[in-house]
PDB file of C-alpha atoms in Angstrom:
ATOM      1  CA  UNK A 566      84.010   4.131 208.392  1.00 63.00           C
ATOM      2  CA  UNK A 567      86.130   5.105 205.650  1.00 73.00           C
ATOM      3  CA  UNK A 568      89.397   4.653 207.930  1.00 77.00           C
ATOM      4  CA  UNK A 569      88.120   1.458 209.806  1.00 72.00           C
ATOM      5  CA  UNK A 570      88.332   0.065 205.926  1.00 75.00           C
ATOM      6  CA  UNK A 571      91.718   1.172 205.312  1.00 75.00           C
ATOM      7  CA  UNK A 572      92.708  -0.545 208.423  1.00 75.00           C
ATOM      8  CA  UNK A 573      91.036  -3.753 207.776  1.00 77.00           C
ATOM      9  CA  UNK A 574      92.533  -3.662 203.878  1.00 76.00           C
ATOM     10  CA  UNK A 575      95.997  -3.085 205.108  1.00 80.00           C
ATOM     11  CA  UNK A 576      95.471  -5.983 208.001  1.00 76.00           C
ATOM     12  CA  UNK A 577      94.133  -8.212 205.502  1.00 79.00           C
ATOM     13  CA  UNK A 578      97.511  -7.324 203.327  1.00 80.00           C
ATOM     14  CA  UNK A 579     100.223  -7.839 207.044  1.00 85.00           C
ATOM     15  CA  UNK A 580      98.485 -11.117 208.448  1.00 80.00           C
ATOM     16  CA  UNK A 581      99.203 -13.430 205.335  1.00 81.00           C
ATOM     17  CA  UNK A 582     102.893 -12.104 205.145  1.00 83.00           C
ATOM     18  CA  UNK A 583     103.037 -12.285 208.797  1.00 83.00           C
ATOM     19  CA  UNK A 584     101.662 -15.728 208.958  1.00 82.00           C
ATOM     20  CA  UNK A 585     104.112 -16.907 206.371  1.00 87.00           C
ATOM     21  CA  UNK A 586     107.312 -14.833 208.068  1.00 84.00           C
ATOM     22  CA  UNK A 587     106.150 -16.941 211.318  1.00 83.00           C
ATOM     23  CA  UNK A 588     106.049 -20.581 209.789  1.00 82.00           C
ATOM     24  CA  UNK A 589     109.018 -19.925 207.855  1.00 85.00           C
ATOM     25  CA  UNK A 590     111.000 -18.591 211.213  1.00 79.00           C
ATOM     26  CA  UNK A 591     109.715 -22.075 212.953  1.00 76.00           C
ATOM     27  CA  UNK A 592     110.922 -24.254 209.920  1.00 76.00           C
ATOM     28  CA  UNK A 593     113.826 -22.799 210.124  1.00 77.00           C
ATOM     29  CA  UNK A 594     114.522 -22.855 214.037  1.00 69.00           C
ATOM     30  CA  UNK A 595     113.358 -26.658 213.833  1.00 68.00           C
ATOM     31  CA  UNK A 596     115.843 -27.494 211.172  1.00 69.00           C
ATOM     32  CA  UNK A 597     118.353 -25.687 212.976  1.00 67.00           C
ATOM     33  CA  UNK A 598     117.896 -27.364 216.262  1.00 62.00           C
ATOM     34  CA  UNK A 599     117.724 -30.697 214.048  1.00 60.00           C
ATOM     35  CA  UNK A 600     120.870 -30.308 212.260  1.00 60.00           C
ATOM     36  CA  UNK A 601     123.040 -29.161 215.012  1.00 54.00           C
ATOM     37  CA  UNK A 602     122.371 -32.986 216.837  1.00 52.00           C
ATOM     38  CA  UNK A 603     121.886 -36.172 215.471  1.00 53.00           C
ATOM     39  CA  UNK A 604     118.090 -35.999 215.225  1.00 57.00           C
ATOM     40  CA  UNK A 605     117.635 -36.042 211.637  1.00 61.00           C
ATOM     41  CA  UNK A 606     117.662 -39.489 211.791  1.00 63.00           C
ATOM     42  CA  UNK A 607     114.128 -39.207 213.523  1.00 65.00           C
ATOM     43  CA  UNK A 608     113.293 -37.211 210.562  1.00 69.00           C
ATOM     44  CA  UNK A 609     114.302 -39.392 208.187  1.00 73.00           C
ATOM     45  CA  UNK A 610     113.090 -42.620 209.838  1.00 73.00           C
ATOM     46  CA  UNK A 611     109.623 -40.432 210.002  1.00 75.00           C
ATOM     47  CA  UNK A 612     109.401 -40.277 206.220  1.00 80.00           C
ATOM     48  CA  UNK A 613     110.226 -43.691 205.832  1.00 82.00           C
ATOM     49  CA  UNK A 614     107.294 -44.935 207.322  1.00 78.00           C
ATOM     50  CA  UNK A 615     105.100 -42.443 205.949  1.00 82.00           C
ATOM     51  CA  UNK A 616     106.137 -42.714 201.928  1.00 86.00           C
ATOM     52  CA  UNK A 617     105.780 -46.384 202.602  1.00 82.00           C
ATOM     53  CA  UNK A 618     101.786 -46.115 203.923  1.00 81.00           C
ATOM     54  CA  UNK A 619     101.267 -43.111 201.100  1.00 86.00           C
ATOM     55  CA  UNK A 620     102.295 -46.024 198.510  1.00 87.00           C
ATOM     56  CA  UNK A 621     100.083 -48.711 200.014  1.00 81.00           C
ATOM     57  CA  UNK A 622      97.362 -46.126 199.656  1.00 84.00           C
ATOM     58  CA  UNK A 623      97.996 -45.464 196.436  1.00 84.00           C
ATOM     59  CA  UNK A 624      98.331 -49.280 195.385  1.00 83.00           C
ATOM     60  CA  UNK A 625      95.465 -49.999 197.368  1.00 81.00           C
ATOM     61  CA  UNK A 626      97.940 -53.011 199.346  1.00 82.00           C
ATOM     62  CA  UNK A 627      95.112 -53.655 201.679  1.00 83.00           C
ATOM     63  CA  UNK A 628      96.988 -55.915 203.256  1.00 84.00           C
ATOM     64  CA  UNK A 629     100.318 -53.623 204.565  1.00 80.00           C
ATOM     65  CA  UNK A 630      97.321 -50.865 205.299  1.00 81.00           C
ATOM     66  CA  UNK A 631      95.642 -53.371 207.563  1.00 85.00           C
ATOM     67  CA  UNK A 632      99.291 -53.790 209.211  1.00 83.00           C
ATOM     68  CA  UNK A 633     100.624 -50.119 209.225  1.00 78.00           C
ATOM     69  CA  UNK A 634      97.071 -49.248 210.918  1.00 82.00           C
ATOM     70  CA  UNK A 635      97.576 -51.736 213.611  1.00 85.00           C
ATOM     71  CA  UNK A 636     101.209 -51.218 214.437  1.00 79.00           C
ATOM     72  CA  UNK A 637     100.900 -47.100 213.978  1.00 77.00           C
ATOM     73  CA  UNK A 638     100.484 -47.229 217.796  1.00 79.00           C
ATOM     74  CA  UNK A 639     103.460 -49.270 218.696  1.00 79.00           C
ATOM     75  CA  UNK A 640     105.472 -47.596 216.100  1.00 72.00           C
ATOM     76  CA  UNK A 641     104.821 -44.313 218.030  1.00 75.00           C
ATOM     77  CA  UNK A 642     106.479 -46.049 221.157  1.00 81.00           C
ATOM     78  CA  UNK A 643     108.958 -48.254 219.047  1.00 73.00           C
ATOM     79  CA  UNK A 644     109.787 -44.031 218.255  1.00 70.00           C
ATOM     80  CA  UNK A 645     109.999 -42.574 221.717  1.00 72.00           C
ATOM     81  CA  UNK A 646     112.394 -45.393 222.787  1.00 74.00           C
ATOM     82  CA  UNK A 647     114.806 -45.855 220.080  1.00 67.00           C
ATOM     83  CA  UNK A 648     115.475 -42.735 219.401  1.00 65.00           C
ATOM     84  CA  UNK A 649     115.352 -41.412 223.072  1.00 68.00           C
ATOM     85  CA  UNK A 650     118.925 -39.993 223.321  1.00 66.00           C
ATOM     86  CA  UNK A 651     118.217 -37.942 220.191  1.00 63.00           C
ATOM     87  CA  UNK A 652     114.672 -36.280 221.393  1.00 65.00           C
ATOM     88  CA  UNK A 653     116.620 -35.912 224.931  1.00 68.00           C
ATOM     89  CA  UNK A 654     118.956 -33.997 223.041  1.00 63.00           C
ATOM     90  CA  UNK A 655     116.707 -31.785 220.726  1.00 62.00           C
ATOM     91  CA  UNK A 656     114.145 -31.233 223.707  1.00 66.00           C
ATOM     92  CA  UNK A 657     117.633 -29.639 225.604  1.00 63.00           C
ATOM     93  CA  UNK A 658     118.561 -27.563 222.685  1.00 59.00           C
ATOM     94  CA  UNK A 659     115.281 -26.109 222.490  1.00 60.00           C
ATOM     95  CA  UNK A 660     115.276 -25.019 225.914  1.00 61.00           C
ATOM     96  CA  UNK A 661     118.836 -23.556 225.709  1.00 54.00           C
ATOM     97  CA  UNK A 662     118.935 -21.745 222.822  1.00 53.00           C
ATOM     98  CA  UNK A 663     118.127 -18.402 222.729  1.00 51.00           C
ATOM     99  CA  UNK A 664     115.748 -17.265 219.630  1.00 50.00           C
ATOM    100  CA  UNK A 665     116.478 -14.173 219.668  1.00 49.00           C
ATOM    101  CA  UNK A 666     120.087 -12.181 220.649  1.00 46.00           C
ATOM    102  CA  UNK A 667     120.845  -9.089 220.316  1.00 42.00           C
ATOM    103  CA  UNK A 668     124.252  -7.413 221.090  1.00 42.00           C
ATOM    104  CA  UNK A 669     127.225  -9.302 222.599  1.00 43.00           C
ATOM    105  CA  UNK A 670     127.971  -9.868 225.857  1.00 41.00           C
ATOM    106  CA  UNK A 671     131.033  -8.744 227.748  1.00 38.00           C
ATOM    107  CA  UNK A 672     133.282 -11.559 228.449  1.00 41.00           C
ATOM    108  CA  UNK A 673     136.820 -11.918 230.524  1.00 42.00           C
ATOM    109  CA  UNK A 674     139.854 -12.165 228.646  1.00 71.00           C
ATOM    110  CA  UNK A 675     141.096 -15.653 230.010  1.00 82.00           C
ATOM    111  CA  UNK A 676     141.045 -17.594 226.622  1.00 88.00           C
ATOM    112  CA  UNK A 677     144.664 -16.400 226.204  1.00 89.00           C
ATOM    113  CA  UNK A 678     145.336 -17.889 229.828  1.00 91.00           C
ATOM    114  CA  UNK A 679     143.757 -21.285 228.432  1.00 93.00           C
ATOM    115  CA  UNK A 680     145.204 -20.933 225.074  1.00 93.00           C
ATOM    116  CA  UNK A 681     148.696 -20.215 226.948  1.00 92.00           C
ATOM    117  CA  UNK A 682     148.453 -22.796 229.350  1.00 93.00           C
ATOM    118  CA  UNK A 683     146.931 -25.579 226.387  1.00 93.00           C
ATOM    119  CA  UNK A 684     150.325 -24.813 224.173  1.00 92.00           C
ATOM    120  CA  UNK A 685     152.510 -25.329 226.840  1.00 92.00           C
ATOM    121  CA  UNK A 686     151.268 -28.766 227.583  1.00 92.00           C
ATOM    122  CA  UNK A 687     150.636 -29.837 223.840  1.00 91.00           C
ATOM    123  CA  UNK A 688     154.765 -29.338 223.881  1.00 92.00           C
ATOM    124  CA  UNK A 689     154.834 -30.795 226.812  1.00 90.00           C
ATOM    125  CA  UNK A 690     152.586 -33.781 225.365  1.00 91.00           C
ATOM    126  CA  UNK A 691     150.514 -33.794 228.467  1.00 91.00           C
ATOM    127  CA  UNK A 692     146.241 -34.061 228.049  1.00 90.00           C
ATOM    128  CA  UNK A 693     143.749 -31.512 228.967  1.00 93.00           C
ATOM    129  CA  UNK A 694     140.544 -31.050 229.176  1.00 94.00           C
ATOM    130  CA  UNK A 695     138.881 -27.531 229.892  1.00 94.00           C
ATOM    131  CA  UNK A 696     134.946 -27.031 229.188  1.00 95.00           C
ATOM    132  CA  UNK A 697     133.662 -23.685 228.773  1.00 94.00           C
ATOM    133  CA  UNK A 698     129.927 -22.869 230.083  1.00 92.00           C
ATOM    134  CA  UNK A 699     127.314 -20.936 227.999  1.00 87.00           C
ATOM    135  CA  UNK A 700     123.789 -20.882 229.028  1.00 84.00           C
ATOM    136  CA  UNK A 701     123.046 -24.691 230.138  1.00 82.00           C
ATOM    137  CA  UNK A 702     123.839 -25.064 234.150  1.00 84.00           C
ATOM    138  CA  UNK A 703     126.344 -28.190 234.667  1.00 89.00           C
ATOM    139  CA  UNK A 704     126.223 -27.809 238.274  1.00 89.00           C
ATOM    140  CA  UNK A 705     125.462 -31.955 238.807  1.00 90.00           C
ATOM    141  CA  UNK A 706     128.425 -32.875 236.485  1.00 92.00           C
ATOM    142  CA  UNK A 707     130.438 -29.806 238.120  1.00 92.00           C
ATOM    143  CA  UNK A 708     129.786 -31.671 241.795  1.00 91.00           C
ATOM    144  CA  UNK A 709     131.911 -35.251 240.249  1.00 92.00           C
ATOM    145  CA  UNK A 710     134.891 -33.252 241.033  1.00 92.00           C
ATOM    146  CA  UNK A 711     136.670 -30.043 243.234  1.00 92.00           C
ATOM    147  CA  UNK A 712     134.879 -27.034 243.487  1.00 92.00           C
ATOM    148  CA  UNK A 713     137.412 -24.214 243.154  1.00 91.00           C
ATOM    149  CA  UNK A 714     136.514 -20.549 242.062  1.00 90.00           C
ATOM    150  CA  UNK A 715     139.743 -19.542 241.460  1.00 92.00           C
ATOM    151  CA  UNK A 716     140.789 -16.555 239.385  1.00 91.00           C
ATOM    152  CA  UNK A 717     142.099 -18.192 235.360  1.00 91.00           C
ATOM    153  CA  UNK A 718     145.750 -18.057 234.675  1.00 91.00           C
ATOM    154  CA  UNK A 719     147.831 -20.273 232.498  1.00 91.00           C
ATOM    155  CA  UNK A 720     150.298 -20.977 235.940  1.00 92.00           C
ATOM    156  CA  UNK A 721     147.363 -23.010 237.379  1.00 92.00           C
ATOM    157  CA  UNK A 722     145.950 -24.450 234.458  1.00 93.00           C
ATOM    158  CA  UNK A 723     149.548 -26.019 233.609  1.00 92.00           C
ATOM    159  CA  UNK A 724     149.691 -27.230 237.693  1.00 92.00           C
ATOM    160  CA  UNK A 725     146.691 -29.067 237.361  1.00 92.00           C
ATOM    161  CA  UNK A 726     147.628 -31.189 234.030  1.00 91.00           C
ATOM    162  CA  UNK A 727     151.189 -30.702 233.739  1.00 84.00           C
ATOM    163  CA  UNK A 728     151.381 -32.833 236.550  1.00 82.00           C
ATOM    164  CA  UNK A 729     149.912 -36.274 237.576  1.00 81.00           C
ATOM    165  CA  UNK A 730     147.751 -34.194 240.392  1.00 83.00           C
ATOM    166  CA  UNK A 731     144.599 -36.079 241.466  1.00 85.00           C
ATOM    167  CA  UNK A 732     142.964 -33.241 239.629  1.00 87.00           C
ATOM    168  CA  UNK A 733     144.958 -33.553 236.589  1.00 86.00           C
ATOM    169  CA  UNK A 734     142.635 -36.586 234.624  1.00 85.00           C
ATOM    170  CA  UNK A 735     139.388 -35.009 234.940  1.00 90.00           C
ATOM    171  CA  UNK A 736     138.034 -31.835 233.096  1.00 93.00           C
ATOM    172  CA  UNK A 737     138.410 -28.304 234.548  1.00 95.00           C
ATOM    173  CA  UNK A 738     135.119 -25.352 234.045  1.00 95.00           C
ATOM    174  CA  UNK A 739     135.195 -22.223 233.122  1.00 93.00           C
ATOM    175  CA  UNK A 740     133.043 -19.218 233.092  1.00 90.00           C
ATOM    176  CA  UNK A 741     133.744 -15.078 233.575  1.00 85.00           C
ATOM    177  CA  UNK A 742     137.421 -15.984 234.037  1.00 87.00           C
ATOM    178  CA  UNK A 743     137.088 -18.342 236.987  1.00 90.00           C
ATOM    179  CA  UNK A 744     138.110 -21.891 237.494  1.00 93.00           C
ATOM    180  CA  UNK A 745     135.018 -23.006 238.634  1.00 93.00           C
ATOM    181  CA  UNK A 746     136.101 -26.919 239.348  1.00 93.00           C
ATOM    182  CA  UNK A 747     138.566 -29.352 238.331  1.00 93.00           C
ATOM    183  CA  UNK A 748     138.785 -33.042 238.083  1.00 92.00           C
ATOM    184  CA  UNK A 749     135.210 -33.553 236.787  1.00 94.00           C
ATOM    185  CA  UNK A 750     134.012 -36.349 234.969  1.00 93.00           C
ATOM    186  CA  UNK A 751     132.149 -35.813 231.734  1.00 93.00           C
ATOM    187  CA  UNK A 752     129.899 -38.280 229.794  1.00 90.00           C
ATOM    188  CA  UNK A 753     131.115 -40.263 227.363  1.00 89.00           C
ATOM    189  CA  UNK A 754     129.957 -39.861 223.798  1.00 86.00           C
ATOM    190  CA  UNK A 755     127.129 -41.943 222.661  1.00 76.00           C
ATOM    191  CA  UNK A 756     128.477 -41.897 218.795  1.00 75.00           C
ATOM    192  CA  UNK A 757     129.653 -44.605 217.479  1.00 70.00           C
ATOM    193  CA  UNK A 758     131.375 -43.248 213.988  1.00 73.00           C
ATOM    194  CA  UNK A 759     134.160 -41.326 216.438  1.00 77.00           C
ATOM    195  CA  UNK A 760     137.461 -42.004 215.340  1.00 75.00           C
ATOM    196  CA  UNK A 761     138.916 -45.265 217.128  1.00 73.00           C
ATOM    197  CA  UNK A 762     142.143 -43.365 217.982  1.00 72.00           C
ATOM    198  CA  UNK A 763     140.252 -41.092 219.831  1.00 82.00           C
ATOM    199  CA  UNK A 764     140.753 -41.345 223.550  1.00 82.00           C
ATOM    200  CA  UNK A 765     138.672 -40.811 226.424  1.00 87.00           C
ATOM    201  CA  UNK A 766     139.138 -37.078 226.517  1.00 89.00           C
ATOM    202  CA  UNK A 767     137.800 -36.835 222.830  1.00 91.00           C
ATOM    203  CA  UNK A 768     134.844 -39.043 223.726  1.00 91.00           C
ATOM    204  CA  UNK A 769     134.326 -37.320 227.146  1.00 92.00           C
ATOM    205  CA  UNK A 770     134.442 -33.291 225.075  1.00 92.00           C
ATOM    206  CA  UNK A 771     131.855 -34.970 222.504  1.00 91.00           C
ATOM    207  CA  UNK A 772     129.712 -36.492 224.640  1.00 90.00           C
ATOM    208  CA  UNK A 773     129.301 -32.941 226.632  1.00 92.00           C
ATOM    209  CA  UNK A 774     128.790 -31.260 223.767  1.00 90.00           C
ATOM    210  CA  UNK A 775     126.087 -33.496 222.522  1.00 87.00           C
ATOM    211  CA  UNK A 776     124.067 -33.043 225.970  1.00 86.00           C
ATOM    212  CA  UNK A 777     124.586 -29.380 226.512  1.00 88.00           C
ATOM    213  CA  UNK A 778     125.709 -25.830 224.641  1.00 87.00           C
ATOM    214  CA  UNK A 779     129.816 -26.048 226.507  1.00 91.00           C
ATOM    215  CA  UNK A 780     132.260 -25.751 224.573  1.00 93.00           C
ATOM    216  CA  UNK A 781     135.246 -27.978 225.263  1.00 95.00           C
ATOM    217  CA  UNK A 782     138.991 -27.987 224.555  1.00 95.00           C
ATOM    218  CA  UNK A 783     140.809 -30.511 224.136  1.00 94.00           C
ATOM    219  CA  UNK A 784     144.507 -31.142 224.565  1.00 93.00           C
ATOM    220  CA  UNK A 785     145.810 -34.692 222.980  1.00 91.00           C
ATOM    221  CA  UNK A 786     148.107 -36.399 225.342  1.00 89.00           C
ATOM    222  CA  UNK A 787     149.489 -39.151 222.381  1.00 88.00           C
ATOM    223  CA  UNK A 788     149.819 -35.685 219.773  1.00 89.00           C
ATOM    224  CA  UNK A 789     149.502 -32.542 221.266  1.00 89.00           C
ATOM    225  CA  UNK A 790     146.760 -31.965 218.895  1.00 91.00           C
ATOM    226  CA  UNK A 791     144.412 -29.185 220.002  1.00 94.00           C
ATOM    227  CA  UNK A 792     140.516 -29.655 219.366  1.00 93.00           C
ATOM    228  CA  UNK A 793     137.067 -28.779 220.069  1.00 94.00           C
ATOM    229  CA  UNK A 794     133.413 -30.061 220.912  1.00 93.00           C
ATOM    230  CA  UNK A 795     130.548 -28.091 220.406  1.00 91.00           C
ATOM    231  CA  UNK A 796     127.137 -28.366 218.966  1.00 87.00           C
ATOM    232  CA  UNK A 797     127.807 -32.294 218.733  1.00 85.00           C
ATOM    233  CA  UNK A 798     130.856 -32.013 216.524  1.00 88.00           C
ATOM    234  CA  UNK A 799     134.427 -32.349 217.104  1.00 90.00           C
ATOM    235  CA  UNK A 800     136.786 -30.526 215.069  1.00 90.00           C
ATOM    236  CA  UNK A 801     140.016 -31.820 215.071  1.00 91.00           C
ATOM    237  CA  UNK A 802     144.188 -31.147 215.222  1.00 88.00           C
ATOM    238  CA  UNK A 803     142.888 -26.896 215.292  1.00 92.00           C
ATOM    239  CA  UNK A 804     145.889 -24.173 215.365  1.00 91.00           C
ATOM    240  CA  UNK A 805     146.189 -21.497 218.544  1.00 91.00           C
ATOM    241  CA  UNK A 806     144.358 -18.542 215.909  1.00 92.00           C
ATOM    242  CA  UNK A 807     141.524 -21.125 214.622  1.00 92.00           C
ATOM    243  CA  UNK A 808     140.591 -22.436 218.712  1.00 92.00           C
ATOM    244  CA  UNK A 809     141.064 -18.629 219.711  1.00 91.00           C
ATOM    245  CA  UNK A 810     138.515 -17.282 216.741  1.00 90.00           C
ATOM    246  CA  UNK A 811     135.651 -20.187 217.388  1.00 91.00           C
ATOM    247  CA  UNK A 812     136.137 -19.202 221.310  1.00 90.00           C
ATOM    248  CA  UNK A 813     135.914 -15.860 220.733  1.00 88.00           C
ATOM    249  CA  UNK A 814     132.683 -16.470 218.106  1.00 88.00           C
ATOM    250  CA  UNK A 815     131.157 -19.030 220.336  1.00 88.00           C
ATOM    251  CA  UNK A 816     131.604 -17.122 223.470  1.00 84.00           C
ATOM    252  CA  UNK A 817     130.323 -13.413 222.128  1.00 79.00           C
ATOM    253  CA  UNK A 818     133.874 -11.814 223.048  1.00 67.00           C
ATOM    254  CA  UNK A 819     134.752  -8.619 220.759  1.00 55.00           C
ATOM    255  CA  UNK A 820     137.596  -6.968 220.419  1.00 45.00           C
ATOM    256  CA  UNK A 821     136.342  -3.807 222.025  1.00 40.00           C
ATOM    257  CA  UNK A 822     135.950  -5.237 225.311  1.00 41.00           C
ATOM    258  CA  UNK A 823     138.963  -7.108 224.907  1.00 45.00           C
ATOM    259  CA  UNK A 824     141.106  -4.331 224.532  1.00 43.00           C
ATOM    260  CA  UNK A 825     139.331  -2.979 227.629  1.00 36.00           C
ATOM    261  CA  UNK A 826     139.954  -5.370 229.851  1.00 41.00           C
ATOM    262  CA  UNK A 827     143.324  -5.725 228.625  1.00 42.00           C
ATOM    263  CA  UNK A 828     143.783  -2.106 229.520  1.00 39.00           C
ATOM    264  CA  UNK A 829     142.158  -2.664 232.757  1.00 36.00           C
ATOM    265  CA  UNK A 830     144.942  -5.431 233.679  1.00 42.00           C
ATOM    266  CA  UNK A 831     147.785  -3.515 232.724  1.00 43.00           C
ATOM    267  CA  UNK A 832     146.613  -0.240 235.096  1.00 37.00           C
ATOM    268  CA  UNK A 833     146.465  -3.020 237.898  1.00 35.00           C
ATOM    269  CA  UNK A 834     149.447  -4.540 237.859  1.00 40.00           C
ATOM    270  CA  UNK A 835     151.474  -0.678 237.751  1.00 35.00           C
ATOM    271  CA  UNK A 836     149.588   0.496 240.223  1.00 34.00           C
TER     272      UNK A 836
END
């Protein structure tokens, strides 16, 4: 009896802790899906309408109550369809984002194939587009162009935009180091606060990034200016070292397995 208490006392102690550890973990996750797309603005528009009925309740406005009553459902609706392309995109990064990682995840060395090939044709002032694939399957968008599957190397990249291919205007995937297709067509972004100058490549990486978890580089044609989408943002006119640490940080590639692989190459091509 005496240790059936001592259980109960210490699971009466762990329960409100864990409760709280729980909620706070959910808060968090929500504002962190929130804040990585544009759906704050549901948020905000939420608490709009809600300080406005708790101060007609509290001045007794009979009158707006009356109306806020009988338009709550509509409102609900008014909701749903305004701010569709937001809850689209929340609902998506709830279902791609894992909650919990642990560990990273052994990944090809091709960024310095992409990074090669993308420096070359800044120079060169000819555009590029190359999306990189993390958990969210693209396979309808992957299907608007050629399915290839060819090994990554900077020679290949620079064939398809370095010249005026029919490849060469769409975006190229990659995953593993393959060249999974070429000549795709991404969606355009939906935001209208992009830059004007911004072409359609920069409005084609955004969009992407605001419907799934790619990452996308982005070669200027008119500057040479490197850049990438992810998470809804586009960051902007990037050096070589800052595009090849948020690949490697985006992508889970460490150093350990990079020197691996490197190693691994190098055996191949002397034997």
């Amino acid at each position: 009896m005496e240790i059936f208490n001592k259980f109960l006392y210490i699971y009466n102690l762990i329960v409100p802790v864990l409760d709280i550890g729980v909620l706070a973990f959910l808060l968090y996750k929500t504002y962190d899906f929130m804040s990585k797309s544009n759906s704050l603005q549901i948020l905000k528009s939420a608490l709009i309408v809600l300080i406005a009925y708790a101060i007609a309740a509290f001045l007794q406005l009979n009158t707006i109550l009356w109306i806020l009553r009988i338009v709550a459902p509509g409102l609900v609706i008014a909701f749903a369809v305004i701010f569709q392309p937001e809850i689209r995109k929340l609902f998506i990064r709830i279902g791609q984002n894992q909650w919990f990682a642990f560990g990273n995840r052994s990944k090809d060395t091709y960024i310095d194939s992409v990074l090669t090939a993308a420096d070359m044709l800044s120079t060169q002032r000819r555009g590029m587009l190359a999306v990189f694939l993390r958990h969210t399957k693209l396979e309808n968008i992957m299907q608007t162009g050629t399915k290839l599957n060819a090994d990554v190397t900077s020679s290949l990249l620079v064939t398809i935009f370095g010249h005026d291919t029919p490849l060469h205007d769409g975006a190229c995937f990659l995953q593993g180091g393959k060249l999974l297709a070429a000549g795709c067509f991404l969606p355009l972004s939906e935001d209208y606060n992009i830059r004007k100058t911004f072409g359609t490549r920069h409005r084609a990486a955004l969009g992407l990034s605001e419907q799934s978890d790619a990452v996308v580089l982005v070669v200027s044609e008119e500057t040479g200016a490197l850049s990438l989408a992810y998470d809804s943002n586009l960051n902007y006119d990037l050096s070589i070292e800052e595009v090849r640490k948020i690949l490697e940080n985006l992508l889970n590639i460490n150093s350990e397995s990079k020197n691996t692989e490197e190693s691994i190459e190098d055996q191949t091509q002397v034997s």
